[in-house]
Coordinates of C-alpha atoms in Angstrom, one line a residue:
M1 CA -29.6 82.4 -88.7
A2 CA -29.0 78.8 -90.1
E3 CA -25.5 77.9 -91.3
H4 CA -25.2 77.7 -95.1
S5 CA -22.5 77.6 -97.5
I6 CA -22.6 78.0 -101.2
T7 CA -19.5 78.0 -103.3
W8 CA -19.3 78.4 -107.1
I9 CA -15.9 77.9 -108.6
R10 CA -15.4 78.8 -112.2
N11 CA -12.7 76.4 -113.4
Q12 CA -9.9 78.5 -115.0
K13 CA -9.3 75.7 -117.4
A14 CA -12.9 75.2 -118.2
Q15 CA -12.2 76.3 -121.8
A16 CA -11.8 72.4 -122.3
P17 CA -15.2 71.2 -123.0
D18 CA -14.9 68.2 -120.6
K19 CA -14.0 70.3 -117.6
P20 CA -17.0 71.5 -115.4
F21 CA -17.9 74.5 -113.4
F22 CA -18.5 73.7 -109.7
L23 CA -21.4 74.6 -107.4
Y24 CA -21.2 73.3 -103.8
F25 CA -24.1 73.8 -101.3
S26 CA -23.9 72.8 -97.7
T27 CA -26.6 73.7 -95.1
G28 CA -25.9 73.1 -91.4
A29 CA -29.2 73.9 -89.6
T30 CA -30.5 70.4 -88.7
H31 CA -33.0 71.7 -86.1
A32 CA -35.6 74.5 -85.9
P33 CA -33.6 77.5 -87.2
H34 CA -33.6 80.9 -85.8
Q35 CA -35.7 82.8 -88.5
V36 CA -38.1 81.4 -91.0
P37 CA -40.5 83.5 -93.1
K38 CA -43.9 83.0 -91.5
E39 CA -45.4 82.2 -95.0
W40 CA -43.2 79.2 -95.0
S41 CA -43.8 77.7 -91.7
D42 CA -47.5 78.4 -91.8
K43 CA -47.8 76.1 -94.8
Y44 CA -47.2 73.2 -92.4
K45 CA -49.8 74.1 -89.9
G46 CA -51.4 70.8 -88.5
K47 CA -49.0 68.6 -90.5
F48 CA -47.2 67.4 -87.5
D49 CA -50.1 67.1 -85.0
Q50 CA -49.8 63.3 -85.2
G51 CA -46.3 63.5 -83.4
W52 CA -42.9 62.1 -83.8
D53 CA -43.8 58.4 -83.5
K54 CA -46.2 58.6 -86.4
V55 CA -44.2 60.9 -88.4
R56 CA -41.3 58.5 -88.2
E57 CA -43.4 55.6 -89.4
E58 CA -44.8 57.7 -92.2
T59 CA -41.4 58.7 -93.3
F60 CA -40.1 55.2 -93.2
A61 CA -42.9 54.1 -95.4
R62 CA -42.1 56.9 -98.0
Q63 CA -38.4 55.9 -98.0
K64 CA -39.3 52.4 -99.0
Q65 CA -41.9 53.6 -101.5
L66 CA -39.3 55.9 -103.1
S67 CA -36.6 53.1 -102.9
V68 CA -34.1 55.4 -101.1
I69 CA -33.7 52.7 -98.6
P70 CA -33.6 48.9 -99.2
A71 CA -36.7 47.0 -98.9
S72 CA -35.1 44.8 -96.1
A73 CA -34.3 47.9 -94.0
K74 CA -35.7 47.9 -90.5
L75 CA -37.2 50.8 -88.5
T76 CA -35.1 51.2 -85.3
P77 CA -37.1 51.5 -82.1
R78 CA -37.4 54.6 -79.9
D79 CA -34.9 54.9 -77.1
P80 CA -36.5 55.6 -73.6
A81 CA -34.7 59.0 -73.6
F82 CA -37.4 60.1 -76.1
P83 CA -41.0 60.3 -74.7
A84 CA -43.7 58.6 -76.4
W85 CA -46.0 61.2 -78.2
D86 CA -49.0 59.7 -76.4
S87 CA -47.5 60.5 -73.1
V88 CA -47.0 64.3 -73.9
P89 CA -49.5 66.7 -72.2
A90 CA -51.9 68.5 -74.6
E91 CA -50.3 72.0 -74.0
L92 CA -46.8 70.7 -74.8
K93 CA -48.1 68.9 -78.0
K94 CA -49.1 72.3 -79.4
L95 CA -45.6 73.6 -78.7
Y96 CA -43.8 70.6 -80.1
A97 CA -46.0 70.6 -83.3
R98 CA -45.2 74.2 -83.9
Q99 CA -41.5 73.6 -83.5
M100 CA -41.5 71.0 -86.4
E101 CA -43.8 73.3 -88.6
V102 CA -41.2 75.9 -88.3
Y103 CA -38.5 73.5 -89.2
A104 CA -40.3 72.0 -92.1
G105 CA -40.8 75.7 -93.5
Y106 CA -37.1 76.3 -93.1
Q107 CA -36.3 73.1 -95.0
E108 CA -38.6 74.0 -97.9
N109 CA -37.4 77.6 -98.0
T110 CA -33.8 76.4 -98.2
D111 CA -34.6 74.1 -101.0
H112 CA -36.4 76.9 -102.7
A113 CA -33.4 79.3 -102.3
V114 CA -31.1 76.6 -103.7
G115 CA -33.4 76.2 -106.6
R116 CA -33.2 79.8 -107.4
V117 CA -29.4 79.6 -107.6
V118 CA -29.6 76.6 -109.9
K119 CA -32.2 78.3 -112.1
A120 CA -29.8 81.3 -112.4
I121 CA -27.0 78.9 -113.5
E122 CA -29.5 77.6 -116.1
E123 CA -30.4 81.0 -117.4
M124 CA -26.7 81.8 -117.8
G125 CA -26.5 78.7 -120.1
L126 CA -24.0 76.9 -117.8
A127 CA -26.2 74.2 -116.2
D128 CA -25.2 71.4 -118.5
N129 CA -21.5 71.5 -117.5
T130 CA -21.8 72.6 -113.9
L131 CA -21.1 70.0 -111.2
I132 CA -23.6 70.6 -108.4
I133 CA -23.0 68.9 -104.9
Y134 CA -25.7 69.5 -102.4
I135 CA -25.4 68.2 -98.9
F136 CA -28.2 68.8 -96.4
G137 CA -26.9 68.7 -92.9
V138 CA -23.6 68.7 -91.2
N139 CA -23.9 66.1 -88.6
C140 CA -27.4 64.9 -88.9
A141 CA -30.6 66.2 -87.0
S142 CA -29.5 67.8 -83.7
M143 CA -30.7 66.6 -80.4
E144 CA -29.4 69.6 -78.3
G145 CA -32.8 71.1 -77.8
T146 CA -33.4 68.5 -75.0
E147 CA -36.7 66.8 -74.4
T148 CA -38.7 69.9 -74.6
G149 CA -37.0 72.1 -77.2
T150 CA -35.7 75.5 -76.1
F151 CA -36.5 79.2 -77.0
N152 CA -32.8 79.8 -77.0
E153 CA -30.5 77.0 -78.0
I154 CA -27.5 78.4 -76.3
T155 CA -29.0 77.7 -72.9
T156 CA -28.2 73.9 -73.6
E157 CA -24.7 74.6 -74.7
N158 CA -24.1 76.6 -71.4
G159 CA -25.3 73.6 -69.4
I160 CA -28.4 75.2 -68.2
P161 CA -31.4 72.8 -68.2
L162 CA -34.8 74.4 -68.4
T163 CA -38.0 72.4 -67.5
A164 CA -40.9 72.2 -69.9
E165 CA -42.8 74.7 -67.7
Q166 CA -39.8 77.1 -67.8
Q167 CA -39.6 76.8 -71.6
L168 CA -43.3 77.6 -71.8
K169 CA -42.9 80.7 -69.5
A170 CA -40.1 82.0 -71.6
I171 CA -41.8 81.5 -74.9
K172 CA -45.0 83.3 -73.5
A173 CA -42.6 86.2 -72.3
Y174 CA -41.4 86.6 -75.9
G175 CA -44.8 86.7 -77.4
G176 CA -46.0 83.1 -77.6
L177 CA -45.8 80.3 -80.2
D178 CA -46.3 82.7 -83.1
K179 CA -42.9 84.0 -82.3
W180 CA -41.2 80.6 -82.8
G181 CA -39.0 81.0 -85.9
G182 CA -39.1 84.8 -85.8
P183 CA -36.4 87.3 -84.7
D184 CA -37.3 87.3 -81.1
V185 CA -36.1 83.8 -80.2
A186 CA -33.3 81.5 -81.2
P187 CA -35.2 78.1 -81.0
H188 CA -34.2 74.5 -81.1
Y189 CA -36.9 71.9 -81.5
A190 CA -37.4 68.9 -79.1
A191 CA -34.9 66.1 -79.5
A192 CA -37.4 63.5 -80.5
W193 CA -38.1 65.5 -83.8
A194 CA -34.5 65.0 -84.5
W195 CA -35.0 61.3 -83.8
A196 CA -37.9 61.4 -86.3
G197 CA -35.8 63.4 -88.8
N198 CA -33.1 60.7 -88.8
T199 CA -35.5 57.9 -89.8
P200 CA -34.7 54.9 -89.9
F201 CA -31.7 55.3 -87.8
K202 CA -31.0 55.7 -84.1
W203 CA -29.8 58.9 -82.4
G204 CA -28.5 62.0 -84.0
K205 CA -26.1 64.8 -83.7
Q206 CA -23.1 64.2 -81.2
V207 CA -23.7 60.4 -81.4
A208 CA -20.9 59.5 -83.9
S209 CA -21.4 55.9 -82.9
H210 CA -24.6 55.5 -84.9
L211 CA -25.7 56.4 -88.5
G212 CA -28.2 58.9 -87.1
G213 CA -25.2 61.0 -86.1
I214 CA -23.0 60.6 -89.0
R215 CA -25.1 60.1 -92.2
N216 CA -26.4 62.9 -94.4
A217 CA -28.1 63.1 -97.7
M218 CA -26.1 64.2 -100.8
V219 CA -27.4 65.1 -104.3
I220 CA -25.1 65.5 -107.2
S221 CA -25.9 66.9 -110.6
W222 CA -23.7 67.2 -113.7
P223 CA -25.9 66.6 -116.8
K224 CA -22.9 66.7 -119.2
R225 CA -21.3 63.7 -117.4
I226 CA -24.0 62.0 -115.3
K227 CA -26.6 60.3 -117.5
D228 CA -28.4 58.3 -114.8
K229 CA -30.8 61.1 -113.7
G230 CA -32.4 60.3 -110.4
G231 CA -30.2 57.3 -109.9
L232 CA -29.2 56.0 -106.5
R233 CA -25.6 55.5 -105.3
S234 CA -24.8 53.3 -102.3
Q235 CA -20.9 53.3 -102.2
F236 CA -19.4 54.4 -98.9
T237 CA -18.2 58.0 -99.1
H238 CA -17.1 60.4 -96.4
C239 CA -17.1 64.3 -96.4
T240 CA -13.3 64.2 -97.0
D241 CA -14.0 62.6 -100.4
I242 CA -15.6 65.9 -101.8
A243 CA -12.3 67.8 -102.5
P244 CA -10.6 64.8 -104.2
T245 CA -13.6 64.3 -106.4
I246 CA -13.7 67.9 -107.5
L247 CA -10.0 67.9 -108.3
E248 CA -10.4 64.7 -110.3
A249 CA -13.4 66.1 -112.2
A250 CA -11.3 69.2 -113.0
G251 CA -8.3 67.2 -114.0
L252 CA -6.3 69.0 -111.4
P253 CA -3.6 67.5 -109.0
E254 CA -3.8 67.6 -105.2
P255 CA -2.0 70.6 -104.1
K256 CA 1.3 69.8 -102.2
E257 CA 1.9 73.3 -101.1
V258 CA -0.3 76.5 -100.7
N259 CA 1.3 79.9 -100.4
G260 CA 4.6 78.3 -99.5
V261 CA 3.1 76.1 -96.8
A262 CA 3.4 72.3 -97.2
Q263 CA 0.1 70.5 -97.1
M264 CA -0.7 67.3 -95.4
P265 CA -2.1 64.6 -97.8
M266 CA -5.9 64.7 -98.2
H267 CA -7.5 62.0 -96.2
G268 CA -10.3 61.4 -98.7
V269 CA -10.5 59.6 -102.1
S270 CA -12.4 60.5 -105.2
F271 CA -15.8 58.9 -105.9
L272 CA -16.0 60.2 -109.5
S273 CA -16.1 56.7 -110.8
T274 CA -19.7 56.4 -109.3
F275 CA -21.0 59.1 -111.7
D276 CA -20.8 56.6 -114.6
D277 CA -21.2 53.3 -112.9
A278 CA -23.8 52.5 -110.1
N279 CA -22.0 49.4 -109.2
A280 CA -18.5 50.8 -109.1
P281 CA -16.7 49.5 -106.1
S282 CA -16.3 51.7 -103.0
Q283 CA -12.9 53.5 -103.0
H284 CA -13.3 54.7 -99.4
T285 CA -12.9 51.3 -97.5
Q286 CA -12.3 52.4 -93.9
Q287 CA -13.2 55.4 -91.7
Y288 CA -13.1 56.4 -88.0
F289 CA -15.8 58.7 -86.5
E290 CA -15.6 60.5 -83.2
I291 CA -17.5 63.2 -81.4
L292 CA -17.5 63.8 -77.6
G293 CA -16.4 60.3 -77.0
N294 CA -19.0 58.7 -79.2
R295 CA -17.0 56.8 -81.8
A296 CA -17.2 54.2 -84.5
M297 CA -15.0 52.3 -86.9
Y298 CA -16.1 51.4 -90.5
K299 CA -14.3 48.9 -92.6
D300 CA -15.5 47.0 -95.7
G301 CA -19.1 47.1 -94.8
W302 CA -18.7 46.5 -91.1
L303 CA -19.2 49.2 -88.4
A304 CA -18.2 48.8 -84.8
C305 CA -19.4 51.5 -82.4
W306 CA -19.2 52.7 -78.9
R307 CA -21.8 55.1 -77.3
P308 CA -20.8 56.4 -73.9
D309 CA -23.6 56.4 -71.3
R310 CA -24.5 60.0 -71.9
I311 CA -27.7 61.6 -73.6
P312 CA -26.6 64.2 -76.2
W313 CA -28.2 67.1 -74.4
K314 CA -27.0 66.3 -70.9
L315 CA -24.2 68.8 -70.0
D316 CA -25.1 69.1 -66.4
P317 CA -22.5 68.7 -63.7
E318 CA -23.9 65.4 -62.4
T319 CA -23.5 63.9 -65.9
M320 CA -20.2 65.4 -66.8
A321 CA -18.7 64.2 -63.4
R322 CA -19.0 60.7 -64.6
F323 CA -16.7 61.5 -67.5
A324 CA -14.1 63.4 -65.6
P325 CA -10.4 62.4 -65.9
G326 CA -9.8 59.2 -63.9
K327 CA -13.7 58.5 -63.8
W328 CA -14.4 57.3 -67.3
N329 CA -12.6 54.5 -69.0
P330 CA -13.6 54.3 -72.7
D331 CA -12.5 50.7 -72.8
N332 CA -15.5 49.8 -70.5
D333 CA -18.0 51.2 -73.1
T334 CA -20.1 48.5 -74.8
C335 CA -19.1 47.6 -78.3
E336 CA -21.8 47.1 -80.9
L337 CA -21.2 45.6 -84.3
Y338 CA -23.2 45.9 -87.5
N339 CA -22.9 44.4 -90.9
L340 CA -24.1 47.3 -93.0
D341 CA -24.1 45.4 -96.2
E342 CA -27.0 43.4 -94.7
D343 CA -28.3 45.8 -92.2
F344 CA -29.0 49.3 -93.6
S345 CA -30.3 50.9 -90.5
Q346 CA -28.0 49.6 -88.0
A347 CA -30.7 47.6 -86.3
D348 CA -29.2 44.2 -85.5
D349 CA -26.1 44.1 -83.2
V350 CA -23.9 41.1 -83.9
A351 CA -21.1 41.7 -81.7
A352 CA -21.7 38.6 -79.7
K353 CA -21.7 36.6 -82.9
Y354 CA -18.3 38.0 -84.2
P355 CA -16.0 38.6 -81.4
D356 CA -12.9 38.5 -83.7
K357 CA -14.3 41.3 -85.8
V358 CA -15.0 43.4 -82.7
R359 CA -11.3 42.9 -81.6
E360 CA -10.1 43.8 -85.1
L361 CA -12.1 47.0 -85.4
T362 CA -11.4 48.1 -81.9
A363 CA -7.6 47.9 -82.5
L364 CA -8.1 49.7 -85.8
F365 CA -10.1 52.6 -84.1
W366 CA -7.3 53.2 -81.7
A367 CA -4.7 53.1 -84.4
E368 CA -6.8 55.6 -86.5
A369 CA -7.4 57.7 -83.5
E370 CA -3.7 58.1 -82.9
K371 CA -2.9 58.7 -86.6
Y372 CA -5.5 61.5 -87.1
Q373 CA -5.1 63.1 -83.8
V374 CA -8.4 62.2 -82.3
L375 CA -6.9 61.6 -79.0
P376 CA -7.5 62.4 -76.1
L377 CA -11.2 61.5 -76.2
L378 CA -13.3 64.3 -74.7
G379 CA -10.3 66.6 -75.0
E380 CA -12.5 69.3 -76.8
I381 CA -14.6 69.8 -73.6
A382 CA -11.8 69.3 -71.1
F383 CA -12.6 72.9 -69.9
V384 CA -15.7 71.7 -68.0
W385 CA -13.2 70.0 -65.6
G386 CA -11.1 73.0 -65.2
F387 CA -8.5 72.6 -67.9
P388 CA -8.0 75.8 -69.9
K389 CA -9.4 75.6 -73.3
H390 CA -7.3 78.6 -74.6
S391 CA -4.4 80.6 -73.2
T392 CA -5.2 82.5 -70.1
E393 CA -2.0 84.7 -70.1
Q394 CA -3.5 87.6 -71.9
T395 CA -5.6 89.9 -69.7
K396 CA -5.7 93.2 -71.7
F397 CA -7.6 93.7 -75.0
T398 CA -7.8 97.0 -76.8
Y399 CA -10.3 97.9 -79.5
Y400 CA -10.9 101.0 -81.6
N401 CA -13.9 102.6 -83.1
G402 CA -15.3 100.8 -86.3
T403 CA -14.3 97.4 -85.1
E404 CA -17.3 95.2 -85.8
N405 CA -18.5 91.7 -85.8
I406 CA -15.8 90.1 -83.7
A407 CA -16.9 86.4 -83.6
A408 CA -18.5 85.3 -80.4
G409 CA -15.7 82.7 -79.7
M410 CA -13.0 85.5 -80.2
I411 CA -14.2 88.1 -77.6
P412 CA -12.2 88.6 -74.5
P413 CA -12.8 85.6 -72.2
I414 CA -14.7 87.4 -69.5
Y415 CA -16.6 84.4 -68.2
K416 CA -16.3 83.2 -64.6
R417 CA -13.9 86.1 -63.6
S418 CA -13.7 89.7 -62.6
Y419 CA -13.1 92.3 -65.2
S420 CA -13.4 95.8 -66.4
I421 CA -14.3 97.6 -69.7
S422 CA -12.8 101.0 -70.0
A423 CA -13.5 103.6 -72.8
D424 CA -11.9 107.0 -73.6
L425 CA -14.5 109.2 -75.2
Y426 CA -15.0 112.7 -76.4
N427 CA -18.4 114.3 -75.7
P428 CA -19.1 117.3 -78.2
G429 CA -21.9 118.6 -76.0
R430 CA -25.3 119.8 -77.0
S431 CA -26.2 120.8 -80.5
G432 CA -29.1 121.7 -82.9
F433 CA -31.9 124.1 -82.3
L434 CA -31.6 125.6 -78.8
G435 CA -29.2 122.9 -78.0
L436 CA -32.0 120.3 -77.7
R437 CA -29.9 117.5 -79.2
R438 CA -27.9 115.9 -76.6
G439 CA -24.2 115.2 -77.4
L440 CA -22.8 111.9 -76.5
A441 CA -25.2 109.0 -77.4
G442 CA -25.1 105.4 -78.7
V443 CA -23.3 102.1 -78.0
I444 CA -19.7 102.0 -77.0
V445 CA -19.3 98.3 -77.0
A446 CA -22.0 95.5 -77.5
E447 CA -21.8 91.7 -77.6
G448 CA -24.6 89.4 -78.7
S449 CA -28.3 90.2 -78.3
F450 CA -31.0 90.2 -75.8
L451 CA -30.9 86.5 -76.0
G452 CA -27.4 86.6 -74.4
G453 CA -24.9 89.5 -74.4
F454 CA -24.0 92.8 -72.9
S455 CA -23.9 96.5 -73.9
L456 CA -22.2 99.5 -72.5
Y457 CA -23.9 102.6 -73.8
V458 CA -24.9 106.2 -73.4
E459 CA -28.7 106.8 -73.5
G460 CA -30.4 110.0 -72.4
G461 CA -27.1 111.6 -71.5
R462 CA -26.3 108.9 -69.0
L463 CA -23.9 105.9 -68.9
K464 CA -25.7 102.5 -68.9
Y465 CA -24.7 98.8 -68.9
T466 CA -27.2 96.0 -69.7
Y467 CA -26.3 92.3 -69.2
S468 CA -28.6 89.5 -70.7
F469 CA -28.4 86.2 -69.0
L470 CA -29.4 84.2 -72.1
G471 CA -32.7 86.0 -72.4
L472 CA -34.0 84.8 -69.1
K473 CA -33.1 87.9 -67.3
L474 CA -31.9 91.4 -68.1
D475 CA -29.9 93.6 -65.7
T476 CA -29.3 97.3 -66.2
I477 CA -27.5 99.9 -64.2
T478 CA -27.6 103.6 -64.9
S479 CA -25.2 106.4 -63.9
R480 CA -26.6 109.0 -61.5
D481 CA -25.1 111.9 -63.5
D482 CA -24.9 112.8 -67.2
V483 CA -21.7 112.1 -69.1
P484 CA -19.9 115.4 -69.0
K485 CA -18.8 117.5 -72.1
G486 CA -15.3 117.1 -73.4
K487 CA -12.7 114.3 -72.9
V488 CA -14.1 111.8 -70.6
S489 CA -13.2 108.3 -69.2
V490 CA -15.9 105.7 -68.5
R491 CA -15.6 102.3 -66.9
Y492 CA -17.7 99.2 -66.2
E493 CA -16.5 96.8 -63.6
F494 CA -17.7 93.4 -62.6
T495 CA -16.5 91.9 -59.4
A496 CA -17.2 88.1 -59.4
D497 CA -18.4 86.5 -56.2
K498 CA -16.5 83.2 -56.8
P499 CA -13.9 83.7 -59.4
G500 CA -13.6 80.4 -61.4
E501 CA -17.2 79.3 -60.9
F502 CA -19.3 78.6 -63.9
G503 CA -22.2 80.9 -63.7
T504 CA -20.9 83.0 -60.8
G505 CA -22.8 85.9 -59.6
G506 CA -21.2 89.3 -58.9
T507 CA -21.4 93.1 -58.5
S508 CA -21.6 95.5 -61.4
R509 CA -20.3 99.1 -61.1
L510 CA -20.2 102.1 -63.4
F511 CA -17.6 104.9 -63.2
I512 CA -17.3 108.2 -64.9
N513 CA -13.9 110.0 -64.6
G514 CA -13.1 107.7 -61.7
K515 CA -16.2 108.4 -59.7
Q516 CA -18.5 105.6 -59.0
E517 CA -21.9 106.4 -60.6
A518 CA -23.9 103.0 -60.2
E519 CA -24.0 99.6 -58.6
G520 CA -26.0 96.6 -59.0
R521 CA -26.1 92.8 -58.6
I522 CA -26.0 90.1 -61.3
E523 CA -27.2 86.8 -59.8
H524 CA -26.1 84.6 -62.5
T525 CA -23.6 85.1 -65.4
V526 CA -23.3 83.3 -68.6
P527 CA -21.0 80.1 -68.0
L528 CA -19.5 79.5 -71.3
R529 CA -20.8 81.7 -74.2
F530 CA -23.3 84.3 -75.0
T531 CA -24.1 83.2 -78.5
A532 CA -23.2 81.1 -81.4
Y533 CA -23.8 83.7 -84.0
A534 CA -23.8 87.4 -83.2
G535 CA -20.5 89.2 -82.7
M536 CA -19.0 92.0 -80.7
D537 CA -19.1 95.6 -82.0
I538 CA -17.5 98.9 -81.0
G539 CA -19.5 102.0 -81.7
T540 CA -22.6 100.2 -82.8
D541 CA -24.7 97.1 -82.0
N542 CA -25.3 95.1 -85.2
G543 CA -27.9 92.5 -85.6
L544 CA -30.4 91.8 -82.9
P545 CA -30.1 94.5 -80.1
V546 CA -28.9 93.6 -76.6
V547 CA -31.5 95.9 -75.2
P548 CA -35.0 95.2 -76.6
T549 CA -36.5 98.6 -75.8
F550 CA -37.8 101.3 -78.2
R551 CA -35.3 103.9 -76.8
Y552 CA -32.3 101.6 -77.5
T553 CA -33.4 100.2 -80.9
K554 CA -35.1 103.3 -82.4
L555 CA -33.9 106.5 -80.6
L556 CA -30.2 105.8 -80.1
P557 CA -28.1 106.6 -83.2
K558 CA -27.0 103.6 -85.1
V559 CA -23.4 104.8 -85.0
F560 CA -21.9 106.3 -81.8
R561 CA -22.5 110.1 -81.7
G562 CA -19.3 111.6 -80.1
R563 CA -15.9 110.0 -80.3
I564 CA -14.5 106.8 -79.1
E565 CA -10.8 106.9 -78.7
K566 CA -10.4 103.3 -77.5
V567 CA -12.2 100.5 -75.5
E568 CA -10.1 98.4 -73.3
F569 CA -10.9 95.1 -71.6
D570 CA -8.9 94.3 -68.4
L571 CA -9.4 90.8 -67.1
N572 CA -8.3 89.6 -63.7
P573 CA -6.0 86.6 -64.0
A574 CA -7.3 83.2 -63.4
K575 CA -5.5 82.4 -60.2
L576 CA -7.3 79.2 -59.2
S577 CA -5.7 75.8 -59.4
T578 CA -7.1 73.2 -61.8
E579 CA -8.2 71.1 -58.7
D580 CA -10.0 74.1 -57.4
L581 CA -11.8 74.7 -60.8
Q582 CA -12.8 71.1 -61.0
R583 CA -14.2 71.1 -57.5
M584 CA -16.1 74.3 -57.9
Y585 CA -17.6 73.2 -61.3
F586 CA -18.9 69.9 -59.8
E587 CA -20.2 71.4 -56.6
R588 CA -21.7 74.5 -57.6
L589 CA -22.6 74.9 -61.2
A590 CA -26.0 73.2 -60.8
S591 CA -27.2 75.6 -58.0
A592 CA -25.6 78.6 -59.6
V593 CA -27.5 78.4 -63.0
R594 CA -30.8 76.6 -62.5
N595 CA -33.0 79.2 -61.0

């Protein structure tokens, strides 16, 4: 379930011998990915028993031996946010070592898969004139697994902290360490492994103030053009430079209009000149960086940066309250300054020595932030303080049979509110030998999986609803009566205890033809999102199932048996004020979701 992108573009003007084909790879899983073939992860058994401190030292030594970093580069120290390996209890060391074994297996498996594609290009006789760009990582190694790692990465993104003991309990419930990297968990390794993976830099994903959060490896091959095989290039480049480089290599102009829509100018510049000259001057001379308030400004070898006082995996109410509107002043963040031409790993802060440079780059950052629509800082997570992320005006959503794989971020926003799911069905009744085959059966609507999601379905002739609180708890209610033959209307209702509260509990009810058939409690609901991957389906349950039982996964028909006329979500309007939402979030989220 890692994020990958492979694009191969055949240049329509490639009849010209100097114009290449293009092959672009990007892989975005910078933590222990969801599924890794066991034969790959098992290759690394015992390879990380020495822990992250030692792995980081070993990696640093290899980097210098291979000359991929300067001989003068320094290994930055471990921040106190990451525990020393020697302080970790023995039982947790086994867990942590397995986390990295799985990730290493994923990384090698990915390289193997990329190699297969490259080999296929070679067998087609196109390798010599194919430009291959391979970027490993999106925003450096991810630290969102918290200090312990997690069996389900989406728990962190929902602001639900789990202790090491709770993580171990959940892992055991899903089959133990052997299941890590398999289909039964959606894991994320401990944050300190990301720190080790970002050697020799500090920090990682989300921390755009430091190179560990913004720098990735890139490998380029074009045998017909690049003669310096295995050569190293150190010019400053940015991801926005990829498209201009490809266009220049193809001899194509930058598009000013696409399908009648005027295009803004590309922000990057081509680095094609570096293909021929290792000493070609950098064309990209300045660049801003910003993620979640972490920010930096690069210009001509200098990097000024500001890291707010927040650990990347801390999304709890106490932490976020410090960054609420009117509470956090970004101008009060400490500015660090580095001369990257002399300090490869961002190890020596020289802000006190060059105050004029600090002022220059500070002013430049705010100008660039305004120009490129970065402001307001933290705007992308303003919803945690009660500001709507999307329009809340639409309250009715209608779907029809055969609609599948609606992206997780596009499902009706049922979180922290009351709502209902209604379906108009047709039950053909019993069939088969002696009428032993029941009529209506299967999934009406399903979102996510047993690691977070819900399913409204008919099983054994009865209407059922199952809700998964991120794999930590499954709640199921079942109708007393069978679903009758013929046209029938079914409905699931959720009545929130405290609308607007993140993680609110509530009451579930099932209705058949308007008659209440079942009632149950859901103590805690998912605050923000069920999953980052699986989607919502009508009439089936694609991918990992919401209900991990034999009857649901093996006996229910894959496609709904009967007829679904339509499925309708009806959401109660969000009636609370912004002030009420903010107050509820800060006062109640912690107690609502931690147990």
